[in-house]
Short mmCIF file of C-alpha atoms and ligand atoms in Angstrom, two decimals:
data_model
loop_
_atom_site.label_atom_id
_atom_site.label_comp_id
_atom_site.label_asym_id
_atom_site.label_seq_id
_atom_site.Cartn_x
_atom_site.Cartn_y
_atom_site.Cartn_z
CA UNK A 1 110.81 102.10 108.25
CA UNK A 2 107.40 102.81 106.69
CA UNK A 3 107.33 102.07 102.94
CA UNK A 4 104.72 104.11 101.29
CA UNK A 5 104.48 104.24 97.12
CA UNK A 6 103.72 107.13 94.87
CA UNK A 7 99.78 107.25 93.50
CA UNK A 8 99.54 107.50 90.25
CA UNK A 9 99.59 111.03 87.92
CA UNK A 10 95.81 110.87 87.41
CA UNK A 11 94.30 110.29 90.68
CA UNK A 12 96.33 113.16 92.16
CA UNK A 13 95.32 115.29 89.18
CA UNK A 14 91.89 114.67 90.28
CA UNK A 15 91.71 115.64 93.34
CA UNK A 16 93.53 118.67 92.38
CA UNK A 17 90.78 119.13 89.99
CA UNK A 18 89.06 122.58 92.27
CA UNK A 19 92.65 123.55 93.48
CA UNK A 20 94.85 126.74 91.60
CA UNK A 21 97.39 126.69 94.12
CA UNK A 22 99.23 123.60 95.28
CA UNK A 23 101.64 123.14 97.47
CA UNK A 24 103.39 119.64 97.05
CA UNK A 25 105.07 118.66 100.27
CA UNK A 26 107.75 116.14 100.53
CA UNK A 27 108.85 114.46 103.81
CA UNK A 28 112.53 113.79 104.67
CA UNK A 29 111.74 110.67 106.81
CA UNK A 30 110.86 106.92 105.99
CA UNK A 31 109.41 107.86 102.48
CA UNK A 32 113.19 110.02 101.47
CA UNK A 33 114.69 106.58 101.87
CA UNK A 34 111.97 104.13 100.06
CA UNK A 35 111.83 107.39 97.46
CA UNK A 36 108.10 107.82 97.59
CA UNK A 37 107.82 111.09 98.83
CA UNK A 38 111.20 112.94 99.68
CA UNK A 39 112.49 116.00 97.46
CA UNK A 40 113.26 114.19 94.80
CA UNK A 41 109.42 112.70 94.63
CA UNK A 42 108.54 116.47 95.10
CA UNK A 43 110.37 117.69 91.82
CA UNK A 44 109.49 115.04 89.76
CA UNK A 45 105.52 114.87 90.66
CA UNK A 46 105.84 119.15 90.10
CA UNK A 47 107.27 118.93 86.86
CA UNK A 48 104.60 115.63 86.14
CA UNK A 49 101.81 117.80 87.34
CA UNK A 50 103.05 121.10 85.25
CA UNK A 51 103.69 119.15 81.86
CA UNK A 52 99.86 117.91 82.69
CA UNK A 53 98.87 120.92 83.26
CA UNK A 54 100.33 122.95 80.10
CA UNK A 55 99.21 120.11 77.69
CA UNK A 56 95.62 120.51 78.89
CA UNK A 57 95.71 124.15 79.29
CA UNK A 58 94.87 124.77 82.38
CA UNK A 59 96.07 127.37 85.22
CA UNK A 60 97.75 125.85 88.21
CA UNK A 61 100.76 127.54 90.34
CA UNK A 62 103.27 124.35 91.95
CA UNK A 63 104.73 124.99 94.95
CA UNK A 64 107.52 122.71 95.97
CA UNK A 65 108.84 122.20 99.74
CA UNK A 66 110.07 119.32 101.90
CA UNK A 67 110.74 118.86 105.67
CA UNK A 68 112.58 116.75 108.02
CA UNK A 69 109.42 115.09 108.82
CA UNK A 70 105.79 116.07 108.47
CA UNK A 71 104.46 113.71 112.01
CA UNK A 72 106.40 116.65 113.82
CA UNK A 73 104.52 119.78 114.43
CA UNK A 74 107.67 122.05 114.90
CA UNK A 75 108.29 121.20 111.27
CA UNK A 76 105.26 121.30 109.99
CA UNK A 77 104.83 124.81 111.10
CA UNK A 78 108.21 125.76 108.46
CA UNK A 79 105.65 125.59 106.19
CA UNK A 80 103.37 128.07 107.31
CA UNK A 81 103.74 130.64 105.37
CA UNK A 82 104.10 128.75 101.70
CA UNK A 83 100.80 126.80 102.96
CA UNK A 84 99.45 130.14 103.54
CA UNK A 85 99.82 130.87 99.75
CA UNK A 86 97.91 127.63 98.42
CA UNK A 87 94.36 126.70 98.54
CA UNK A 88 95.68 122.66 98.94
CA UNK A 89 98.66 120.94 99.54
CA UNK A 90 99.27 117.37 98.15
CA UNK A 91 101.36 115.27 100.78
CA UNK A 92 103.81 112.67 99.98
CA UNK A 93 104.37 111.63 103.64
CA UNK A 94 102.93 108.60 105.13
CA UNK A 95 99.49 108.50 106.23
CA UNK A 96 100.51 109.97 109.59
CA UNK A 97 102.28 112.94 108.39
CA UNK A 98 99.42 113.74 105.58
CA UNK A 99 96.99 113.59 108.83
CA UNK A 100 99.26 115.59 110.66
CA UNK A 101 99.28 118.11 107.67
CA UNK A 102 95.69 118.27 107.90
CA UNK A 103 95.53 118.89 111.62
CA UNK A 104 98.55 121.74 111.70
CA UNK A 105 96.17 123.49 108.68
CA UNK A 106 92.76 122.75 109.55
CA UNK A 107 91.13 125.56 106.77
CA UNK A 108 93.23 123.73 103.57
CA UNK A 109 92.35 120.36 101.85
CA UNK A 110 95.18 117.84 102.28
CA UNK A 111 95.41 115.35 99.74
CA UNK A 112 97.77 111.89 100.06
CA UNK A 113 100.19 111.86 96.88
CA UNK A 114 101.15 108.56 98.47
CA UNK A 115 99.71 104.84 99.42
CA UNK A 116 101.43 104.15 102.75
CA UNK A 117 102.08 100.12 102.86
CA UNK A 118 104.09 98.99 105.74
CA UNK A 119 106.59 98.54 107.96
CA UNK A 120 109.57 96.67 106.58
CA UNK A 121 113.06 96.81 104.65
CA UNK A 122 115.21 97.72 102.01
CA UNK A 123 115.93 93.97 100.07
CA UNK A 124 117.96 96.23 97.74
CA UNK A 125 117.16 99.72 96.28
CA UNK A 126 113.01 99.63 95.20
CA UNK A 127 112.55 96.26 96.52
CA UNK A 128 110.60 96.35 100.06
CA UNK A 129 109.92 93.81 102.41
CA UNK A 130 107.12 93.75 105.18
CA UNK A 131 108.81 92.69 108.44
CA UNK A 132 106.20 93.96 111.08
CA UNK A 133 102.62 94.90 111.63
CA UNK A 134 102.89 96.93 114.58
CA UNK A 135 101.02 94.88 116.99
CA UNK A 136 102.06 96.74 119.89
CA UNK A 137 103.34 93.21 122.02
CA UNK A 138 106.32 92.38 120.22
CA UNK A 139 106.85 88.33 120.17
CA UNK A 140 110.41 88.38 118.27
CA UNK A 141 112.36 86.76 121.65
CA UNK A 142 109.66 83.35 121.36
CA UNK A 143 109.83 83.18 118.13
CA UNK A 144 113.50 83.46 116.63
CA UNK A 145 113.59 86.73 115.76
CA UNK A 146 110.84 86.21 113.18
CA UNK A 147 107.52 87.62 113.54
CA UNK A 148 104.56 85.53 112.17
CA UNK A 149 101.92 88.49 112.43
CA UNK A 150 103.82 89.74 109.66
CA UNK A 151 105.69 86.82 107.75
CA UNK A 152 102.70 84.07 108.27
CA UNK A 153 100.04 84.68 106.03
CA UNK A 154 97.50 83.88 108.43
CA UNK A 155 98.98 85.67 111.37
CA UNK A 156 99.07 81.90 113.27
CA UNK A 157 100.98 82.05 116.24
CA UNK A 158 101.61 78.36 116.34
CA UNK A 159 102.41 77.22 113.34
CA UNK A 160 103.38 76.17 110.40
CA UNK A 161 99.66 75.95 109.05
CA UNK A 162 100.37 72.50 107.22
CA UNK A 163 100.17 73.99 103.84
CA UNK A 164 104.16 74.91 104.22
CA UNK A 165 105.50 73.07 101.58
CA UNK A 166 108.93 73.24 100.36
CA UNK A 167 109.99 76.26 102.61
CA UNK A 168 106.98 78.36 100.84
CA UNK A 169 103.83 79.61 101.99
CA UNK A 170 100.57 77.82 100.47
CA UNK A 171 98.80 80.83 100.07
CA UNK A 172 101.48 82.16 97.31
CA UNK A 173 104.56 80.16 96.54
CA UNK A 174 106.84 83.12 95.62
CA UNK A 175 106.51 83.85 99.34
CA UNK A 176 108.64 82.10 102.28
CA UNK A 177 106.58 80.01 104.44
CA UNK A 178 107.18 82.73 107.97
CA UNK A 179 106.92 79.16 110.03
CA UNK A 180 109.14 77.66 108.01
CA UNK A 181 111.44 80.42 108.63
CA UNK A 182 111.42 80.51 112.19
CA UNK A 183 111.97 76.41 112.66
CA UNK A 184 115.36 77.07 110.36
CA UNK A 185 116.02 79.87 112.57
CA UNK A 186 115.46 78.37 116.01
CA UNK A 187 117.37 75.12 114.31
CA UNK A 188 120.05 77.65 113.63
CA UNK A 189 120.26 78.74 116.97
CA UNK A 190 120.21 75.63 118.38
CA UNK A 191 116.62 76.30 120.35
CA UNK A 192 114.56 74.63 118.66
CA UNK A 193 113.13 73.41 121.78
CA UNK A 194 111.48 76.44 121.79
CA UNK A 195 109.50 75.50 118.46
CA UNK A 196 107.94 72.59 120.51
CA UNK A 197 106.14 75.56 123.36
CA UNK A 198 103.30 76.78 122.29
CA UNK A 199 103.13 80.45 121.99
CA UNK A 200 100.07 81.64 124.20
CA UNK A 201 97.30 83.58 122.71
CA UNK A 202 97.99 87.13 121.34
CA UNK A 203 96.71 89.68 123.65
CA UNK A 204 95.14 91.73 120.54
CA UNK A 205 94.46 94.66 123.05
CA UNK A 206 97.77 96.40 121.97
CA UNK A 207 97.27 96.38 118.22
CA UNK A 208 93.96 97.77 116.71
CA UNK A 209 91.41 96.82 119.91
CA UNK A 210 89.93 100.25 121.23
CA UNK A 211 90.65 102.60 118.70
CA UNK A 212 93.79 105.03 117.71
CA UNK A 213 96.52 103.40 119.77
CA UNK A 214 98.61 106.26 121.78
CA UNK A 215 101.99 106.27 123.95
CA UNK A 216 102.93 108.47 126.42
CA UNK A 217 106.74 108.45 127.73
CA UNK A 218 106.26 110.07 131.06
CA UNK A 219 110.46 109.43 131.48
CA UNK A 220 110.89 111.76 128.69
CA UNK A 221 107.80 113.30 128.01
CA UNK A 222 108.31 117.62 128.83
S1 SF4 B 301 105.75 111.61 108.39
FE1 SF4 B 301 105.64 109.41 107.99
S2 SF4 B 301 107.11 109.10 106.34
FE2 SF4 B 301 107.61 111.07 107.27
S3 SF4 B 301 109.15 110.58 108.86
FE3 SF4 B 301 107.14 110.59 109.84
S4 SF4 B 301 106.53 108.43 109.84
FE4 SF4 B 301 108.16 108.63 108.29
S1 SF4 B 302 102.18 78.08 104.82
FE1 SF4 B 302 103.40 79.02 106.47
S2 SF4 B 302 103.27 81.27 106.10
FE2 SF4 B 302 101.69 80.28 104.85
S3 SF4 B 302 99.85 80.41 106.09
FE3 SF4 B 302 100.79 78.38 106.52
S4 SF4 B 302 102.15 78.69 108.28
FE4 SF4 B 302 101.59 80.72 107.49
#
Protein backbone atom coordinates (compact mmCIF):
# COMPACT_ATOMS: atom_id res chain seq x y z
CA UNK A 1 0.00 0.00 0.00
CA UNK A 2 1.05 3.66 -0.16
CA UNK A 3 2.84 4.80 3.01
CA UNK A 4 2.46 8.46 3.45
CA UNK A 5 3.66 10.30 7.00
CA UNK A 6 2.05 13.07 8.91
CA UNK A 7 3.76 16.83 8.27
CA UNK A 8 4.58 18.36 11.03
CA UNK A 9 2.13 20.81 13.47
CA UNK A 10 3.78 23.98 12.12
CA UNK A 11 3.86 23.70 8.49
CA UNK A 12 0.15 22.79 8.44
CA UNK A 13 -0.48 25.70 10.80
CA UNK A 14 0.97 27.77 8.15
CA UNK A 15 -0.74 27.20 5.49
CA UNK A 16 -3.78 27.47 7.50
CA UNK A 17 -2.51 30.80 8.35
CA UNK A 18 -5.62 32.89 5.91
CA UNK A 19 -8.12 29.97 6.63
CA UNK A 20 -11.17 30.35 9.64
CA UNK A 21 -12.79 27.32 8.63
CA UNK A 22 -11.05 24.00 8.15
CA UNK A 23 -12.15 21.01 7.32
CA UNK A 24 -9.56 18.18 8.15
CA UNK A 25 -10.25 15.15 6.02
CA UNK A 26 -9.05 11.76 6.79
CA UNK A 27 -8.93 8.86 4.26
CA UNK A 28 -9.91 5.26 5.16
CA UNK A 29 -7.50 3.68 2.59
CA UNK A 30 -3.62 3.00 2.51
CA UNK A 31 -2.90 5.92 5.00
CA UNK A 32 -5.86 4.24 7.89
CA UNK A 33 -3.47 1.32 7.88
CA UNK A 34 0.22 3.09 7.93
CA UNK A 35 -1.85 5.67 10.48
CA UNK A 36 -0.93 8.82 8.66
CA UNK A 37 -4.10 10.06 7.78
CA UNK A 38 -7.19 7.85 8.82
CA UNK A 39 -9.71 9.03 11.69
CA UNK A 40 -7.59 8.61 14.20
CA UNK A 41 -4.85 11.09 12.39
CA UNK A 42 -8.01 13.33 11.95
CA UNK A 43 -8.77 13.64 15.81
CA UNK A 44 -5.50 13.94 16.93
CA UNK A 45 -4.20 16.72 14.25
CA UNK A 46 -7.94 18.61 15.34
CA UNK A 47 -7.29 18.59 18.83
CA UNK A 48 -3.20 19.53 17.86
CA UNK A 49 -4.48 22.31 15.72
CA UNK A 50 -7.22 23.59 18.48
CA UNK A 51 -4.72 23.48 21.55
CA UNK A 52 -2.50 25.69 18.90
CA UNK A 53 -4.98 27.63 18.24
CA UNK A 54 -6.36 28.57 21.91
CA UNK A 55 -2.73 29.10 23.20
CA UNK A 56 -2.16 31.73 20.50
CA UNK A 57 -5.53 33.16 20.57
CA UNK A 58 -6.70 32.95 17.53
CA UNK A 59 -10.27 32.07 15.88
CA UNK A 60 -10.42 28.89 13.89
CA UNK A 61 -13.62 26.42 13.62
CA UNK A 62 -12.17 22.34 13.05
CA UNK A 63 -14.15 20.31 11.18
CA UNK A 64 -13.43 16.65 11.35
CA UNK A 65 -14.57 13.92 8.63
CA UNK A 66 -13.10 10.80 7.01
CA UNK A 67 -14.05 8.62 3.98
CA UNK A 68 -13.54 5.29 2.56
CA UNK A 69 -11.18 6.78 0.20
CA UNK A 70 -10.65 10.29 -1.10
CA UNK A 71 -9.13 8.95 -5.08
CA UNK A 72 -12.96 8.03 -5.44
CA UNK A 73 -15.24 10.74 -6.54
CA UNK A 74 -18.52 9.05 -5.23
CA UNK A 75 -16.92 9.54 -1.84
CA UNK A 76 -15.54 12.51 -2.14
CA UNK A 77 -18.82 14.03 -2.95
CA UNK A 78 -20.09 12.73 1.05
CA UNK A 79 -18.35 15.59 1.82
CA UNK A 80 -20.06 18.12 0.02
CA UNK A 81 -21.90 19.72 2.17
CA UNK A 82 -19.26 19.96 5.35
CA UNK A 83 -16.72 21.27 2.50
CA UNK A 84 -19.37 23.65 1.70
CA UNK A 85 -19.03 25.13 5.27
CA UNK A 86 -15.08 25.70 5.20
CA UNK A 87 -13.02 28.10 3.33
CA UNK A 88 -10.04 25.05 3.18
CA UNK A 89 -9.76 21.63 3.88
CA UNK A 90 -6.40 20.05 5.01
CA UNK A 91 -6.07 16.42 3.47
CA UNK A 92 -4.41 13.57 5.05
CA UNK A 93 -4.77 11.25 2.00
CA UNK A 94 -2.02 10.48 -0.29
CA UNK A 95 -1.03 12.79 -2.89
CA UNK A 96 -3.68 11.37 -5.20
CA UNK A 97 -6.59 11.74 -3.01
CA UNK A 98 -5.45 15.48 -1.80
CA UNK A 99 -5.41 16.13 -5.82
CA UNK A 100 -8.54 14.51 -6.13
CA UNK A 101 -9.89 16.77 -3.26
CA UNK A 102 -8.81 19.65 -5.13
CA UNK A 103 -10.41 18.66 -8.40
CA UNK A 104 -14.04 17.48 -6.75
CA UNK A 105 -13.84 21.34 -5.04
CA UNK A 106 -12.23 23.42 -7.48
CA UNK A 107 -13.30 27.06 -5.52
CA UNK A 108 -11.48 25.75 -1.92
CA UNK A 109 -7.68 25.60 -1.17
CA UNK A 110 -6.58 22.00 -0.48
CA UNK A 111 -3.71 21.66 1.60
CA UNK A 112 -1.58 18.06 2.06
CA UNK A 113 -1.48 17.30 5.99
CA UNK A 114 0.63 14.42 4.70
CA UNK A 115 4.16 13.54 2.80
CA UNK A 116 3.17 10.58 0.62
CA UNK A 117 6.47 8.19 0.41
CA UNK A 118 5.89 4.96 -1.28
CA UNK A 119 4.75 1.90 -2.10
CA UNK A 120 5.74 -0.83 0.32
CA UNK A 121 4.95 -2.85 3.66
CA UNK A 122 4.15 -3.17 7.08
CA UNK A 123 7.80 -4.71 8.73
CA UNK A 124 5.75 -4.44 11.97
CA UNK A 125 3.39 -1.66 13.23
CA UNK A 126 5.27 2.05 12.21
CA UNK A 127 8.02 0.40 10.49
CA UNK A 128 7.59 0.67 6.48
CA UNK A 129 9.39 -0.83 3.84
CA UNK A 130 9.62 0.36 0.09
CA UNK A 131 8.98 -2.72 -2.09
CA UNK A 132 8.01 -1.04 -5.50
CA UNK A 133 8.30 2.07 -7.56
CA UNK A 134 5.52 1.65 -9.81
CA UNK A 135 7.30 1.31 -13.02
CA UNK A 136 4.41 0.21 -14.87
CA UNK A 137 6.45 -3.23 -16.50
CA UNK A 138 6.65 -5.32 -13.61
CA UNK A 139 10.06 -7.56 -13.74
CA UNK A 140 9.31 -9.70 -10.39
CA UNK A 141 9.04 -13.29 -12.60
CA UNK A 142 13.11 -12.54 -13.98
CA UNK A 143 14.17 -11.53 -11.09
CA UNK A 144 13.05 -13.79 -8.02
CA UNK A 145 10.38 -12.06 -6.87
CA UNK A 146 12.59 -9.09 -5.96
CA UNK A 147 12.42 -5.92 -7.69
CA UNK A 148 15.73 -3.95 -8.10
CA UNK A 149 13.98 -0.58 -9.26
CA UNK A 150 13.02 -0.49 -5.81
CA UNK A 151 15.50 -2.60 -3.56
CA UNK A 152 18.85 -1.63 -5.71
CA UNK A 153 19.93 1.64 -4.93
CA UNK A 154 20.83 2.42 -8.31
CA UNK A 155 17.85 0.92 -10.00
CA UNK A 156 20.58 -1.58 -12.02
CA UNK A 157 18.89 -4.18 -13.71
CA UNK A 158 21.90 -6.40 -13.89
CA UNK A 159 23.52 -6.42 -11.00
CA UNK A 160 24.97 -6.57 -8.07
CA UNK A 161 26.90 -3.15 -8.66
CA UNK A 162 30.25 -4.59 -7.09
CA UNK A 163 30.00 -2.48 -4.07
CA UNK A 164 27.64 -5.42 -2.43
CA UNK A 165 29.58 -6.34 0.33
CA UNK A 166 28.57 -8.57 3.03
CA UNK A 167 24.84 -8.91 1.87
CA UNK A 168 24.59 -4.86 2.23
CA UNK A 169 24.26 -2.18 -0.13
CA UNK A 170 27.46 0.22 -0.53
CA UNK A 171 25.55 3.16 -0.69
CA UNK A 172 24.23 2.64 3.12
CA UNK A 173 25.13 -0.45 5.04
CA UNK A 174 21.97 -0.60 7.23
CA UNK A 175 20.34 -1.42 3.89
CA UNK A 176 20.26 -5.04 2.13
CA UNK A 177 22.20 -5.15 -0.95
CA UNK A 178 18.53 -5.74 -3.48
CA UNK A 179 21.17 -7.93 -5.77
CA UNK A 180 22.30 -9.64 -3.12
CA UNK A 181 18.85 -10.47 -2.29
CA UNK A 182 17.72 -11.77 -5.41
CA UNK A 183 21.02 -14.25 -5.99
CA UNK A 184 19.90 -15.81 -2.31
CA UNK A 185 16.54 -15.91 -3.65
CA UNK A 186 17.04 -17.44 -7.08
CA UNK A 187 19.75 -19.81 -5.03
CA UNK A 188 16.74 -20.57 -2.91
CA UNK A 189 14.71 -21.52 -5.62
CA UNK A 190 17.07 -23.42 -7.21
CA UNK A 191 17.17 -20.97 -10.56
CA UNK A 192 19.89 -19.42 -10.21
CA UNK A 193 20.55 -20.00 -13.75
CA UNK A 194 18.46 -17.30 -14.22
CA UNK A 195 20.98 -14.86 -12.33
CA UNK A 196 23.51 -15.70 -15.16
CA UNK A 197 20.67 -13.99 -18.19
CA UNK A 198 20.93 -10.74 -18.47
CA UNK A 199 17.83 -8.82 -17.91
CA UNK A 200 17.21 -6.66 -21.16
CA UNK A 201 16.93 -2.97 -20.95
CA UNK A 202 13.95 -1.40 -19.06
CA UNK A 203 11.45 -0.09 -21.41
CA UNK A 204 11.13 3.28 -19.22
CA UNK A 205 8.03 4.21 -21.43
CA UNK A 206 5.63 2.73 -18.75
CA UNK A 207 6.94 4.55 -15.70
CA UNK A 208 7.34 8.42 -15.79
CA UNK A 209 8.14 8.84 -19.89
CA UNK A 210 5.25 11.08 -21.39
CA UNK A 211 3.66 12.53 -18.59
CA UNK A 212 0.67 11.47 -15.99
CA UNK A 213 0.53 7.74 -16.68
CA UNK A 214 -3.35 6.60 -17.16
CA UNK A 215 -5.21 3.05 -17.48
CA UNK A 216 -8.23 2.35 -18.97
CA UNK A 217 -9.96 -1.23 -18.33
CA UNK A 218 -12.21 -1.38 -21.30
CA UNK A 219 -13.27 -5.21 -19.75
CA UNK A 220 -14.66 -3.44 -16.87
CA UNK A 221 -14.71 0.00 -17.57
CA UNK A 222 -18.97 1.24 -17.60
S1 LIG B 1 -6.66 8.34 -1.51
FE1 LIG B 1 -4.55 7.58 -1.45
S2 LIG B 1 -4.32 6.88 0.67
FE2 LIG B 1 -6.51 7.02 0.29
S3 LIG B 1 -7.10 4.95 -0.43
FE3 LIG B 1 -6.69 6.21 -2.24
S4 LIG B 1 -4.55 5.72 -2.75
FE4 LIG B 1 -4.86 5.08 -0.60
S1 LIG C 1 25.36 -2.62 -3.55
FE1 LIG C 1 23.61 -3.80 -4.32
S2 LIG C 1 21.78 -2.54 -3.82
FE2 LIG C 1 23.58 -1.23 -3.58
S3 LIG C 1 23.76 -0.16 -5.52
FE3 LIG C 1 25.09 -2.00 -5.66
S4 LIG C 1 23.81 -3.62 -6.53
FE4 LIG C 1 22.45 -1.95 -5.89
Amino acid sequence: MIKAIGKPLEEIVETLAASKKVLIAGCGGCVTVCEAGGDKEVKVLASSLRLFYTNAGEQKELFEATVTRQCDMEYLNELAEIVDKCDAVVSLACGAGAQYMAERYKDKPVFPGVDTCFIGVNLERGVYSERCQACGKCILASTGGICPVARCSKRMLNGPCGGSEGGKCEVDKNIDCGWHLIYERLKALGQLDRFEIPVDPKDWSTSRDGGPRKIVREDIKI
